[in-house]
XYZ file of C-alpha atoms in Angstrom:
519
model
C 147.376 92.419 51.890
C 150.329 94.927 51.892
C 154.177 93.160 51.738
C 155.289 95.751 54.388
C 154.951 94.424 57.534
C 152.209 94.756 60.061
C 153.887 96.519 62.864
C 157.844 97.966 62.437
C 160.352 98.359 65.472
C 158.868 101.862 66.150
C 155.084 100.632 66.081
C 156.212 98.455 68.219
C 157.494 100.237 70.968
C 154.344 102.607 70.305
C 152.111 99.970 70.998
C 153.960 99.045 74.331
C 153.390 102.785 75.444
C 149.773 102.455 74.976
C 149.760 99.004 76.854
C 151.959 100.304 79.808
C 149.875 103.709 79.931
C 146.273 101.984 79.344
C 146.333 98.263 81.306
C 146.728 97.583 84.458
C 148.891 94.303 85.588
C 146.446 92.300 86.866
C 144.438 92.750 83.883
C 147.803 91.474 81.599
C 148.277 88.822 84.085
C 144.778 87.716 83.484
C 145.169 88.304 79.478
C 148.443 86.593 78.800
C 147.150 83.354 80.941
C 144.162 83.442 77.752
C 146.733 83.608 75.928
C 148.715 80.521 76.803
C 145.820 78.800 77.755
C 145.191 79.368 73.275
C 141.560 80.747 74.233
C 142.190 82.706 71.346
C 140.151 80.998 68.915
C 140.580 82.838 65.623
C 142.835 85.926 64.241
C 142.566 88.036 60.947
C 143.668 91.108 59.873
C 142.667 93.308 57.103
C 144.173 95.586 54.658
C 143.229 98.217 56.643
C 145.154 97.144 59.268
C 142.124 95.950 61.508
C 142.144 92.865 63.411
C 139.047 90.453 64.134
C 139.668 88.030 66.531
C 137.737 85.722 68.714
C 138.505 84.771 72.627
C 136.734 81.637 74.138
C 135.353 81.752 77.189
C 131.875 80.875 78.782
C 130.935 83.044 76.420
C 132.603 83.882 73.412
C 133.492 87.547 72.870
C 134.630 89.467 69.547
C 137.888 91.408 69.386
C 138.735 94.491 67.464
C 141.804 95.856 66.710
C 142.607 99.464 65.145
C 146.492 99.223 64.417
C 146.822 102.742 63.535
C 144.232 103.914 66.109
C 145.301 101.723 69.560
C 142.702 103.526 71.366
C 139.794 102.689 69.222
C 140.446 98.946 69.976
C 137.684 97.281 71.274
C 135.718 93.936 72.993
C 132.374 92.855 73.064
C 132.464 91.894 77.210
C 131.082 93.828 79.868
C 134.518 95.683 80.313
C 134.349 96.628 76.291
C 138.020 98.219 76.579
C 141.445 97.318 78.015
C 140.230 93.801 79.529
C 141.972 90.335 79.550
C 140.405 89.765 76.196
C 141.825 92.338 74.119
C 145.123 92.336 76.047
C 145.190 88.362 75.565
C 144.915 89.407 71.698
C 147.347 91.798 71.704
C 149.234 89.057 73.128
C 148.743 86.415 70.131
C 149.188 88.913 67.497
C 152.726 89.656 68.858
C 153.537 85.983 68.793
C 152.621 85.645 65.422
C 154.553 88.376 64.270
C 157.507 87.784 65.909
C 157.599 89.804 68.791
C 157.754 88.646 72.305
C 154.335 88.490 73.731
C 156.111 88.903 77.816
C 157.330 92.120 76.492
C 153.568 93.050 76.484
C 152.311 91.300 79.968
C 155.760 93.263 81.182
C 155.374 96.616 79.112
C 156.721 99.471 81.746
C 159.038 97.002 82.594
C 160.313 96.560 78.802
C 160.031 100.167 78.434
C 162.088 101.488 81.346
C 164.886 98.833 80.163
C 164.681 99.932 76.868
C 165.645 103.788 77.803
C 168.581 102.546 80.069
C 170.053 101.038 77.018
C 169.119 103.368 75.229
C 170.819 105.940 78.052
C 173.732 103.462 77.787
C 174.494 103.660 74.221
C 174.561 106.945 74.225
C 176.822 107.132 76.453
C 178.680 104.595 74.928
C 179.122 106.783 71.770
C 180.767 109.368 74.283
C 183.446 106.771 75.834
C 186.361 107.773 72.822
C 186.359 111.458 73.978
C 186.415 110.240 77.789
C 189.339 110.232 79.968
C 190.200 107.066 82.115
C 188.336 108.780 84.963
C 185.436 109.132 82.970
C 185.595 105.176 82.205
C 185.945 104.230 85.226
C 182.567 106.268 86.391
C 180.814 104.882 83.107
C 181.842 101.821 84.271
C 180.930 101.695 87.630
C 177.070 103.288 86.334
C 176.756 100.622 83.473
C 177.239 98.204 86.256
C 175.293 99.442 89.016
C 172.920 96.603 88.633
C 175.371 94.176 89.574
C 175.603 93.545 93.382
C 178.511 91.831 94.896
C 177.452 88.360 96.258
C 179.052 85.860 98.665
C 180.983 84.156 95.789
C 183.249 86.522 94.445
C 183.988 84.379 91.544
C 180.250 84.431 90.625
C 179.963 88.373 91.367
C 183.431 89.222 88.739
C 181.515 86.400 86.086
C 177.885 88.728 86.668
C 180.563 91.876 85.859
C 182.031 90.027 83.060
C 178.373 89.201 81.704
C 177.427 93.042 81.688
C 180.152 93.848 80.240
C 180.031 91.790 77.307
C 177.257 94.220 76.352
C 180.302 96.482 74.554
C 180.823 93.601 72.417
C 177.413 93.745 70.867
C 177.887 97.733 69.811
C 179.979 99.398 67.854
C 182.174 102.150 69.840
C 184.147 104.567 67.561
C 187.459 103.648 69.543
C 191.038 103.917 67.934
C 193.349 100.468 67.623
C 194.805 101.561 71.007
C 191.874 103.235 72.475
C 190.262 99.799 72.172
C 193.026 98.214 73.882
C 193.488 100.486 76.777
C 189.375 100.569 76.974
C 189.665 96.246 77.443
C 192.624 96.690 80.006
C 190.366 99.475 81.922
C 188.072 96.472 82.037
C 189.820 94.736 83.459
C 191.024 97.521 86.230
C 187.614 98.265 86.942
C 186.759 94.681 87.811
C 190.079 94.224 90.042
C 188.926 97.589 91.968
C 185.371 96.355 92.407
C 186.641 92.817 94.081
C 189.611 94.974 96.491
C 186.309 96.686 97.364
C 184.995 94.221 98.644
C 188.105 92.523 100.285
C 188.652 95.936 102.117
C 185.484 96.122 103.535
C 186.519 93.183 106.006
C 184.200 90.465 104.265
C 187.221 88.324 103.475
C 187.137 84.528 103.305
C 189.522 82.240 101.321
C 187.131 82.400 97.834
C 187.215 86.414 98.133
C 191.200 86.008 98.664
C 191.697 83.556 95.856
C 189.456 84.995 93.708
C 191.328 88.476 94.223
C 194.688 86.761 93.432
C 193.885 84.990 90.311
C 192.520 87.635 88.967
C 195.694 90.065 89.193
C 197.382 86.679 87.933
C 194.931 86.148 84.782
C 195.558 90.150 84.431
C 199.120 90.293 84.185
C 199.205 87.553 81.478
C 196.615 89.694 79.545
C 199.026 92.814 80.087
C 202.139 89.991 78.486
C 199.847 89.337 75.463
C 198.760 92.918 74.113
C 202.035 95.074 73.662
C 203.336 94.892 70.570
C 200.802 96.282 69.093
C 201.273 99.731 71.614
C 203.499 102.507 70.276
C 203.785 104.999 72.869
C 204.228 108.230 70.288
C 200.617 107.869 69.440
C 199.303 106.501 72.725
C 201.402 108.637 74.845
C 198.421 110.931 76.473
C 196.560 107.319 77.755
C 199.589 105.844 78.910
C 200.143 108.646 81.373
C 196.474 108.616 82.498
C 197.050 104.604 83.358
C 200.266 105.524 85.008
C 198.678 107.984 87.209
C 195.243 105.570 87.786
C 198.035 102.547 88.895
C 199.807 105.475 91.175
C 196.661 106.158 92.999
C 195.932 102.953 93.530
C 199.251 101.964 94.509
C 199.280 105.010 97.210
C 196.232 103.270 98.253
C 197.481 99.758 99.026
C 197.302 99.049 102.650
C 199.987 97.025 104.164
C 202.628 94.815 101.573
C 200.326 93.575 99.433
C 201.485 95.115 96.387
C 199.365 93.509 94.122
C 198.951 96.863 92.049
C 202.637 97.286 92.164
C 202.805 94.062 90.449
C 200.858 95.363 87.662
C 202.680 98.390 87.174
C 205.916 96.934 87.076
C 204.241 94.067 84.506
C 203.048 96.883 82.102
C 206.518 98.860 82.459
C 208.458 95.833 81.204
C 205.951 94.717 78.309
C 204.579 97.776 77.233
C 207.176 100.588 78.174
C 210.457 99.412 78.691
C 210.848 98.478 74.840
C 209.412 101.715 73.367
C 212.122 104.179 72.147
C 210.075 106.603 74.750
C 210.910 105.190 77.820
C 213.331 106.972 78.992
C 210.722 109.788 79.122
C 208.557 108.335 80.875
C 210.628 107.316 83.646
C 211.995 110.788 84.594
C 208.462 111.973 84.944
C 207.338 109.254 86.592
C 209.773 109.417 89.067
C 209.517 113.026 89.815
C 205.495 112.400 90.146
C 205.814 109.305 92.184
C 208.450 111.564 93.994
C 205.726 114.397 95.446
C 203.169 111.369 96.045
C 205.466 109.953 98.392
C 206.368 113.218 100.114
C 202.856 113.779 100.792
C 201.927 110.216 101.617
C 204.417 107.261 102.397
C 203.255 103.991 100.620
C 205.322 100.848 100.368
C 203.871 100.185 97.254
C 205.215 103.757 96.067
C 208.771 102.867 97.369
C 209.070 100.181 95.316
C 207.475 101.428 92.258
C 210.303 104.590 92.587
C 212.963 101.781 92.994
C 211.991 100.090 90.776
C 212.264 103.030 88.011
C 215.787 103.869 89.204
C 216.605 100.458 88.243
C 215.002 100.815 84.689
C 217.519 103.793 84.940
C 220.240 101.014 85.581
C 220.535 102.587 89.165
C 220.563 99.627 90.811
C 222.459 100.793 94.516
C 219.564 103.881 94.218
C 216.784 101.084 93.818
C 218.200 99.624 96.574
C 218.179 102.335 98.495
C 214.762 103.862 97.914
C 213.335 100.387 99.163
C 215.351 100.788 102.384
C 213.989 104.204 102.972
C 210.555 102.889 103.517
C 210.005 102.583 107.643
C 207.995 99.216 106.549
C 210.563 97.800 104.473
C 211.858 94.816 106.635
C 208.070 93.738 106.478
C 208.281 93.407 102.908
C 207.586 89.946 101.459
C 209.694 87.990 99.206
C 207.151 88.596 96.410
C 208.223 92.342 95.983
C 212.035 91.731 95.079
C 211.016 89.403 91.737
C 210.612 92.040 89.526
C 213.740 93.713 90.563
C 216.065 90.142 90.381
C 213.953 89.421 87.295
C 214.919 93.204 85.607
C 218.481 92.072 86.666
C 218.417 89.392 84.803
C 216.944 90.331 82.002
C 219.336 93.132 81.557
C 222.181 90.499 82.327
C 223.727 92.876 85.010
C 225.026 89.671 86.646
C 227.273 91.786 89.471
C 224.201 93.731 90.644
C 221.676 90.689 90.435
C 224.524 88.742 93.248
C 224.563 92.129 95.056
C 220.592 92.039 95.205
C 220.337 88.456 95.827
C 222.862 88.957 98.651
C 221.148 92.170 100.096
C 217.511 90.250 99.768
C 218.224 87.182 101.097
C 216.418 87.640 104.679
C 213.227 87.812 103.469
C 213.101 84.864 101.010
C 214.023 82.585 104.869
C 210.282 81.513 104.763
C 208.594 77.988 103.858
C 209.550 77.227 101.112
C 207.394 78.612 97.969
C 207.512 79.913 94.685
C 209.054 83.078 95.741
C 212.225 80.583 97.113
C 212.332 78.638 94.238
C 212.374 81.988 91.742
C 215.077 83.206 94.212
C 217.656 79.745 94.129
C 216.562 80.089 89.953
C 218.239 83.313 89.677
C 221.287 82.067 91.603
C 221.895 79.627 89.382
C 221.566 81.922 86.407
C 223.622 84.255 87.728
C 226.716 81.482 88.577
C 226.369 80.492 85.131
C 227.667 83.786 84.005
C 229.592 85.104 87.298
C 231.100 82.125 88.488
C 233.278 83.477 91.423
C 229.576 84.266 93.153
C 229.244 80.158 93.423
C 230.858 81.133 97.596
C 228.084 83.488 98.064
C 225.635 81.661 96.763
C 226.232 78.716 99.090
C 226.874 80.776 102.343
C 223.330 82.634 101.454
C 221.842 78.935 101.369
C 223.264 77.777 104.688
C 222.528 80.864 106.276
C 218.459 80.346 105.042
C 218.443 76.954 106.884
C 216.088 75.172 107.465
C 213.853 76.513 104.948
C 216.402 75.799 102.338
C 217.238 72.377 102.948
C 215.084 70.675 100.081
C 216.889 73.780 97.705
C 220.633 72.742 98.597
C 220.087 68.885 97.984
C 218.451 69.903 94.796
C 221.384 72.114 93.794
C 223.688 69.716 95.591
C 222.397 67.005 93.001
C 222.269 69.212 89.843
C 225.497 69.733 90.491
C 227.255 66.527 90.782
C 227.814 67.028 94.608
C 227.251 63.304 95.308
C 229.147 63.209 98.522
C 227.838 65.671 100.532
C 224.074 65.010 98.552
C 224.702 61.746 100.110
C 225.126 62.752 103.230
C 222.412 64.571 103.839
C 220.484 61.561 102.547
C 221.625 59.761 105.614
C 220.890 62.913 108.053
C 217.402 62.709 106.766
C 217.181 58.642 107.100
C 216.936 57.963 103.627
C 218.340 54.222 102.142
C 218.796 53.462 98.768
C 215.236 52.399 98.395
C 213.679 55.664 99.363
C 214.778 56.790 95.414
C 213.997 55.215 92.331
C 216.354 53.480 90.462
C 217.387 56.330 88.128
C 218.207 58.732 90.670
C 221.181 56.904 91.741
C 222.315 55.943 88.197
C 224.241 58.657 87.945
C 226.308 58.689 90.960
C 227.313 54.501 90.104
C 228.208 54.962 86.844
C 230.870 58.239 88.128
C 232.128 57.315 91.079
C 229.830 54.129 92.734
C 232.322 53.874 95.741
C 230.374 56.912 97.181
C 227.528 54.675 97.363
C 229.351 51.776 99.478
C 228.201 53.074 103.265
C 224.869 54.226 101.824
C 223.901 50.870 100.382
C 226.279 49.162 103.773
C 224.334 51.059 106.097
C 220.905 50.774 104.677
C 221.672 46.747 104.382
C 222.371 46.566 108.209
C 219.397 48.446 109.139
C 217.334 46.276 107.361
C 218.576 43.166 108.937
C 218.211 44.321 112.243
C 214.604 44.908 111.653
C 214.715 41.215 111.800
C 211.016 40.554 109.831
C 210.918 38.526 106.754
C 209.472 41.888 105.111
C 212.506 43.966 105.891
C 214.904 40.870 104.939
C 213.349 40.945 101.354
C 214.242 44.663 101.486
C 217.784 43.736 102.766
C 218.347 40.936 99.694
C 217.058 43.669 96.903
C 219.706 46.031 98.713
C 222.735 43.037 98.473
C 221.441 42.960 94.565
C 222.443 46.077 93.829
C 224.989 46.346 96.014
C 226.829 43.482 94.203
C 226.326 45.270 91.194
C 228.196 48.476 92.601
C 231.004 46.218 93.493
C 230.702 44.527 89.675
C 231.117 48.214 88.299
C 233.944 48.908 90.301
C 235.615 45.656 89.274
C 236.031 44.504 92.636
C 234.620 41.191 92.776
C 236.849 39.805 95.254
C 235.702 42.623 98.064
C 232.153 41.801 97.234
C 233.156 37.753 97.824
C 234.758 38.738 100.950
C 231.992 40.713 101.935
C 229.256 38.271 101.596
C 231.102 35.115 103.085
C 231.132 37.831 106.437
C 227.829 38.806 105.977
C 226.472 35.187 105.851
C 228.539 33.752 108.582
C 227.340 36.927 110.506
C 223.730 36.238 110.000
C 223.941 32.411 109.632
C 221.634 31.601 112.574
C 218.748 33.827 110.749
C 216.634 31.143 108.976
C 214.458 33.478 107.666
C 217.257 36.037 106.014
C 218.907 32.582 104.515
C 215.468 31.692 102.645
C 214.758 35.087 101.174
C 218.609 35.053 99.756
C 218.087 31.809 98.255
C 214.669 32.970 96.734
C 216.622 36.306 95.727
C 219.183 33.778 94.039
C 222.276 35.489 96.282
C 222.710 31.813 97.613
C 222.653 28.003 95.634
């Protein structure tokens, strides 16, 4: 027999076309049951590319198969052509050459998949000469398929899984093109979940899913820039700067979660190109006539937020102000702006922003407050005299800053006051581990004298053997305070008081014997 083999690619998807146009499905049902039930008995095939076979049944019929003539094929039953018997032969001789034997019980359906990727890769070969409009539609065809399900996370993991499909083909894309092609990806996928989210079927797994996505997309957008250079990729920068505006003029409300990406890919892969500067004067005079002809917060900031890569900072601050919305704004928007600030080390504009921002970070405390009491600190190191400011800000964001001024308060050495507020709250010495006190006895432990006096007293009162034992661990370290401040005598005095005080307590005098504070 000939080393070439029986049936090629082609053949193959010949022979489907006869089985789709010449079988019905019952009839393959019937056939490819035969032909897991093995009632095909034997199989041969000759050099002139006939095949004999035999199928079992009740009675045994003979099979006959013209490879180069499909039609001519033939059985020996009643039905003599296109029965279970030859189909459950077709069936077997796939199998044994390789192929798939479902793709003949599911023919039309094999077929019709076969031309949509066949549709797709032409269309594929098309995507380098596209615009980003044009991949966005491709995109939103090659994944028509895909419906949006309950679970968000498993409807962007079904996109994902189509999408891999690029991976398997090779596109004749540019170094950048590539790049700008994977971040499209990634656009397209963020637009399908918003979809969804605007339609009104929100719960908390669309929401989260929706935010860690534009999270997991902004450290994509920090990982690819270096290898951008604007001079050659100018053209599909502009197109992604005008996508981002649209969808930016579409945010409702202050989300601003597109916003965030544009200002992410200005700073990682604009800002340090030598064309920046060119950029920004167009964009603002496009984002300019967008806003004229339809307000959007998210367009307000994204203008303010190029004056400020223009080191306009009072303009920035301005252009936000001239949105009607803007005291709705969340604390979230003015990051990137303090963040700019300090990157650029403008350290008298980030204390005038941080001054003129400060309302809207008087929330619970989050992230968003903890970024905003960071960039304080930063901004002290460097512009000391804005220490004043920085402090009346804090009091002024009570009570939601509380927890940030006894941090600061401790950071700083503060121990007084940090002490105080210690005792506002109704903290003892026991409420903090050992270490967090260290400090404060070994530079000046006479602050600590009320705390641990006051805390000891407390205790006593409680008058339990439980809160004794907390008492005696208290008079421990207390003595040891007195020890470091070499006053051994006021400690003595002390004591004697404190026993003749408490002399009638039975139960204190046992637990200060066990904590060795008595012989």
């Amino acid at each position: 027999m000939s080393s070439s083999p029986v049936l090629n690619d082609d053949q193959w998807l010949k022979l489907l076309e006869y089985i789709a146009e010449t079988y019905n499905e019952v009839t393959l049902s019937r056939g490819f049951t035969y032909f897991k039930q093995q009632r095909v008995a034997t199989l041969s095939i000759s050099e002139a590319r006939v095949v004999q076979a035999r199928v079992e049944e009740s009675e045994d019929y003979s099979v006959t198969l013209h490879l180069d003539k499909l039609r001519a094929s033939q059985c020996t039953c009643p039905v003599q052509t296109s029965c279970k018997h030859l189909a459950a032969v077709w069936m077997e001789l796939a199998d044994r050459l390789g192929y798939p034997a479902s793709q003949i019980m599911n023919a039309k359906l094999h077929l019709k998949r076969a031309s949509s990727i066949s549709s797709s890769e032409s269309a594929l070969m098309q995507l380098p000469k596209m615009d980003v409009t044009g991949w966005q539609q491709f995109l939103d065809n090659y994944t028509s398929s895909v419906k949006p399900t309950y679970d968000q996370g498993n409807y962007v993991d079904l996109l994902r899984h189509q999408l891999q499909n690029f991976k398997k083909i090779f596109i004749p894309f540019s170094d950048t093109d590539r790049i700008f092609f994977d971040m499209y990806q990634e656009l397209f996928i963020l637009r399908k979940i918003k979809a969804q989210y605007a339609q009104g079927s929100v719960n908390y797994y669309t929401s989260s899913t929706l935010y860690r996505n534009y999270d997991e997309f902004h450290n994509w957008l920090k990982q690819k820039p270096a290898i951008i250079n604007l001079s050659n990729s100018g053209e599909r920068m502009e197109q992604t700067l005008n996508y981002l505006n649209q969808q930016m003029a579409g945010e409702s409300g202050h989300s601003y979660q597109d916003y965030g990406v544009y200002t992410v890919l200005w700073k990682y892969w604009i800002a340090p190109d030598s064309e920046a500067d060119h950029f920004v004067s167009k964009e603002l005079d496009i984002i300019e006539k967008m806003i004229n002809d339809k307000p959007s917060p998210s367009l307000s900031a994204a203008k303010a937020f190029l004056y400020l890569q223009q080191s306009k900072s009072r303009e920035a601050w301005e252009a936000l102000e001239a949105n009607g919305s803007f005291k709705e704004a969340p604390a979230k928007l003015f990051i990137p702006f303090l963040n700019h600030l300090y990157d650029t080390q403008n350290w008298e504009e980030l204390v005038f922003w941080l001054r003129r921002s400060s309302t809207f970070f008087n929330t619970k405390r989050t992230k968003e407050l903890d970024a905003y009491t960071e960039y304080w600190k930063k901004a002290i190191q460097h512009f000391p005299q804005a220490e004043e400011h920085m402090w009346q800000v804090l009091e002024e964001l009570l009570p939601h800053s509380f927890r940030v001024i006894e941090e600061l308060l401790y950071e700083q050495g503060k121990w007084k006051p940090w002490l105080e507020m210690q005792i506002l709250q109704g903290h003892d010495p026991l409420y903090h581990r050992i270490r967090v006190l260290q400090p404060i006895e070994k530079e000046t432990p006479k602050l600590l004298l009320p705390y641990y006096h006051q805390a000891v007293d407390h205790y006593v009162s409680l008058k339990n053997r439980h809160d004794y034992k907390s008492a005696v661990r208290l008079l421990k370290r207390l003595e040891k305070v007195y020890k470091k401040m070499k006053q051994t005598e006021q400690w003595e005095n002390f004591f004697s008081g404190f026993m003749e005080r408490h002399s009638r307590l039975r139960a204190l005098q046992e637990e200060l014997r066990k904590g060795k504070l008595l012989g």
